[in-house]
PDB file of C-alpha atoms in Angstrom:
ATOM      1  CA  MET A   1      -3.220  63.705  38.114  1.00 41.00           C
ATOM      2  CA  GLU A   2      -1.332  61.393  35.740  1.00 52.00           C
ATOM      3  CA  GLU A   3       2.021  60.209  37.065  1.00 55.00           C
ATOM      4  CA  LEU A   4       4.046  61.939  34.407  1.00 55.00           C
ATOM      5  CA  GLN A   5       2.181  65.298  35.334  1.00 56.00           C
ATOM      6  CA  GLY A   6       3.310  64.536  39.003  1.00 54.00           C
ATOM      7  CA  LEU A   7       6.802  65.343  37.945  1.00 55.00           C
ATOM      8  CA  GLN A   8       5.774  68.947  37.180  1.00 51.00           C
ATOM      9  CA  ILE A   9       6.312  70.688  40.452  1.00 57.00           C
ATOM     10  CA  SER A  10       4.119  73.736  40.151  1.00 60.00           C
ATOM     11  CA  PRO A  11       5.242  76.597  39.512  1.00 70.00           C
ATOM     12  CA  TYR A  12       8.488  74.893  38.428  1.00 77.00           C
ATOM     13  CA  PRO A  13       7.811  74.133  34.716  1.00 85.00           C
ATOM     14  CA  LEU A  14       9.092  71.055  32.870  1.00 85.00           C
ATOM     15  CA  THR A  15       8.759  70.381  29.160  1.00 89.00           C
ATOM     16  CA  GLU A  16       7.228  67.191  28.070  1.00 89.00           C
ATOM     17  CA  ASN A  17      10.574  65.816  26.885  1.00 94.00           C
ATOM     18  CA  GLU A  18      12.022  66.622  30.482  1.00 91.00           C
ATOM     19  CA  ARG A  19       9.067  64.900  32.063  1.00 87.00           C
ATOM     20  CA  LYS A  20       9.476  61.747  29.989  1.00 91.00           C
ATOM     21  CA  ALA A  21      13.135  61.665  30.682  1.00 94.00           C
ATOM     22  CA  LEU A  22      12.636  62.010  34.358  1.00 91.00           C
ATOM     23  CA  LYS A  23      10.044  59.227  34.360  1.00 90.00           C
ATOM     24  CA  VAL A  24      12.401  56.919  32.624  1.00 95.00           C
ATOM     25  CA  ILE A  25      15.007  57.809  35.284  1.00 95.00           C
ATOM     26  CA  LYS A  26      12.443  57.153  37.899  1.00 92.00           C
ATOM     27  CA  GLU A  27      11.513  53.665  36.558  1.00 95.00           C
ATOM     28  CA  ARG A  28      15.083  52.561  35.609  1.00 96.00           C
ATOM     29  CA  ASP A  29      16.766  49.789  37.621  1.00 96.00           C
ATOM     30  CA  TYR A  30      20.212  51.014  38.888  1.00 96.00           C
ATOM     31  CA  GLY A  31      21.050  47.647  40.693  1.00 94.00           C
ATOM     32  CA  SER A  32      23.797  46.714  38.555  1.00 92.00           C
ATOM     33  CA  THR A  33      25.299  50.324  38.679  1.00 93.00           C
ATOM     34  CA  VAL A  34      25.159  50.261  42.481  1.00 95.00           C
ATOM     35  CA  GLU A  35      26.804  46.813  42.622  1.00 93.00           C
ATOM     36  CA  LEU A  36      29.636  48.105  40.440  1.00 94.00           C
ATOM     37  CA  PHE A  37      30.105  50.981  42.723  1.00 95.00           C
ATOM     38  CA  LYS A  38      30.125  48.642  45.802  1.00 96.00           C
ATOM     39  CA  ALA A  39      32.885  46.584  44.158  1.00 96.00           C
ATOM     40  CA  LEU A  40      35.043  49.815  43.689  1.00 96.00           C
ATOM     41  CA  ALA A  41      34.359  50.920  47.223  1.00 96.00           C
ATOM     42  CA  ASP A  42      37.677  49.686  48.607  1.00 97.00           C
ATOM     43  CA  PRO A  43      40.980  51.013  48.165  1.00 96.00           C
ATOM     44  CA  ALA A  44      42.542  47.472  47.834  1.00 97.00           C
ATOM     45  CA  ARG A  45      40.220  46.614  44.920  1.00 98.00           C
ATOM     46  CA  VAL A  46      41.087  49.935  43.202  1.00 97.00           C
ATOM     47  CA  ARG A  47      44.710  49.023  43.668  1.00 97.00           C
ATOM     48  CA  ILE A  48      44.220  45.732  42.183  1.00 98.00           C
ATOM     49  CA  ILE A  49      42.536  47.124  39.227  1.00 98.00           C
ATOM     50  CA  GLU A  50      45.329  49.680  38.704  1.00 97.00           C
ATOM     51  CA  ALA A  51      47.937  46.921  38.946  1.00 97.00           C
ATOM     52  CA  LEU A  52      46.191  44.789  36.361  1.00 98.00           C
ATOM     53  CA  GLY A  53      45.913  47.836  34.051  1.00 97.00           C
ATOM     54  CA  VAL A  54      49.820  47.578  33.925  1.00 97.00           C
ATOM     55  CA  ARG A  55      49.689  43.924  32.966  1.00 98.00           C
ATOM     56  CA  GLU A  56      48.012  40.618  33.950  1.00 98.00           C
ATOM     57  CA  LEU A  57      49.575  39.272  37.099  1.00 98.00           C
ATOM     58  CA  CYS A  58      49.643  36.138  39.187  1.00 96.00           C
ATOM     59  CA  VAL A  59      48.242  36.082  42.715  1.00 95.00           C
ATOM     60  CA  CYS A  60      51.855  36.117  44.177  1.00 94.00           C
ATOM     61  CA  VAL A  61      52.510  39.448  42.668  1.00 96.00           C
ATOM     62  CA  LEU A  62      49.231  40.848  43.771  1.00 97.00           C
ATOM     63  CA  VAL A  63      49.928  39.677  47.366  1.00 96.00           C
ATOM     64  CA  GLU A  64      53.530  41.303  47.399  1.00 95.00           C
ATOM     65  CA  MET A  65      52.092  44.477  45.671  1.00 92.00           C
ATOM     66  CA  THR A  66      49.009  44.886  47.873  1.00 94.00           C
ATOM     67  CA  GLY A  67      50.619  43.782  51.222  1.00 95.00           C
ATOM     68  CA  LEU A  68      47.439  41.590  51.748  1.00 96.00           C
ATOM     69  CA  LYS A  69      47.401  38.148  53.118  1.00 95.00           C
ATOM     70  CA  TYR A  70      46.278  35.580  50.713  1.00 94.00           C
ATOM     71  CA  SER A  71      42.878  35.198  52.261  1.00 95.00           C
ATOM     72  CA  ALA A  72      42.171  38.834  52.197  1.00 97.00           C
ATOM     73  CA  LEU A  73      43.488  39.115  48.781  1.00 97.00           C
ATOM     74  CA  SER A  74      41.152  36.126  47.612  1.00 97.00           C
ATOM     75  CA  TYR A  75      38.115  37.984  49.000  1.00 97.00           C
ATOM     76  CA  HIS A  76      38.945  41.003  46.966  1.00 98.00           C
ATOM     77  CA  LEU A  77      39.549  39.003  43.895  1.00 98.00           C
ATOM     78  CA  LYS A  78      36.372  37.254  44.275  1.00 97.00           C
ATOM     79  CA  THR A  79      34.333  40.552  44.664  1.00 97.00           C
ATOM     80  CA  LEU A  80      35.983  41.885  41.391  1.00 98.00           C
ATOM     81  CA  LYS A  81      35.396  38.736  39.506  1.00 97.00           C
ATOM     82  CA  GLU A  82      31.760  38.631  40.490  1.00 95.00           C
ATOM     83  CA  ALA A  83      31.424  42.092  39.220  1.00 96.00           C
ATOM     84  CA  ASP A  84      32.857  41.011  35.998  1.00 97.00           C
ATOM     85  CA  ILE A  85      35.786  43.427  36.451  1.00 98.00           C
ATOM     86  CA  ILE A  86      38.564  40.691  36.273  1.00 98.00           C
ATOM     87  CA  SER A  87      39.014  37.086  35.098  1.00 98.00           C
ATOM     88  CA  TYR A  88      41.723  34.592  35.533  1.00 97.00           C
ATOM     89  CA  ARG A  89      43.230  31.763  33.755  1.00 97.00           C
ATOM     90  CA  LYS A  90      45.489  28.948  34.782  1.00 96.00           C
ATOM     91  CA  ASP A  91      49.176  28.994  33.799  1.00 95.00           C
ATOM     92  CA  GLY A  92      50.733  25.674  35.249  1.00 95.00           C
ATOM     93  CA  ASN A  93      50.517  26.179  38.983  1.00 94.00           C
ATOM     94  CA  PHE A  94      49.781  30.023  38.664  1.00 94.00           C
ATOM     95  CA  LEU A  95      46.461  31.709  38.531  1.00 94.00           C
ATOM     96  CA  ILE A  96      46.812  34.742  36.283  1.00 97.00           C
ATOM     97  CA  TYR A  97      44.424  37.685  36.719  1.00 98.00           C
ATOM     98  CA  SER A  98      43.511  40.178  34.016  1.00 98.00           C
ATOM     99  CA  LEU A  99      41.045  42.989  33.483  1.00 98.00           C
ATOM    100  CA  THR A 100      37.858  42.193  31.359  1.00 98.00           C
ATOM    101  CA  GLN A 101      36.693  44.590  28.879  1.00 98.00           C
ATOM    102  CA  LYS A 102      34.373  46.065  31.598  1.00 97.00           C
ATOM    103  CA  GLY A 103      37.546  46.142  33.844  1.00 98.00           C
ATOM    104  CA  LYS A 104      39.522  48.002  31.228  1.00 98.00           C
ATOM    105  CA  ALA A 105      36.827  50.592  31.066  1.00 97.00           C
ATOM    106  CA  ILE A 106      36.741  50.924  34.678  1.00 97.00           C
ATOM    107  CA  HIS A 107      40.502  51.277  34.854  1.00 98.00           C
ATOM    108  CA  ASP A 108      40.253  54.092  32.394  1.00 97.00           C
ATOM    109  CA  PHE A 109      37.641  55.575  34.544  1.00 96.00           C
ATOM    110  CA  ILE A 110      39.676  55.254  37.677  1.00 96.00           C
ATOM    111  CA  GLY A 111      42.525  57.104  35.799  1.00 94.00           C
ATOM    112  CA  LYS A 112      40.243  59.920  34.774  1.00 95.00           C
ATOM    113  CA  SER A 113      38.803  60.231  38.373  1.00 94.00           C
ATOM    114  CA  MET A 114      42.208  60.856  39.652  1.00 91.00           C
ATOM    115  CA  ARG A 115      42.652  63.770  37.447  1.00 91.00           C
ATOM    116  CA  LEU A 116      39.404  65.563  38.644  1.00 90.00           C
TER     117      LEU A 116
END
């Protein structure tokens, strides 16, 4: 039986369009989506995203706001940076973090998820 046909579990009927859609889902690579959710899987990182949704902030403010030690905060910032959720720029002696476009969309998603 053709692989596409294998998605029709008899006697449960699927239309041709439904089978095609399920085949696409079966073959799609969800690796980047999984990595994104891993990056969001820590309350400290969600708090950082929420704080950066208020405005761009230096590390010193993020340390105070989160209560994390610099080393722990650095780990979380690195994780968010690798997921392209945040970026930073230098301003004198300060590193200023902000949300990327992707980060802004995730910030909006977090806000919506809080209302579910």
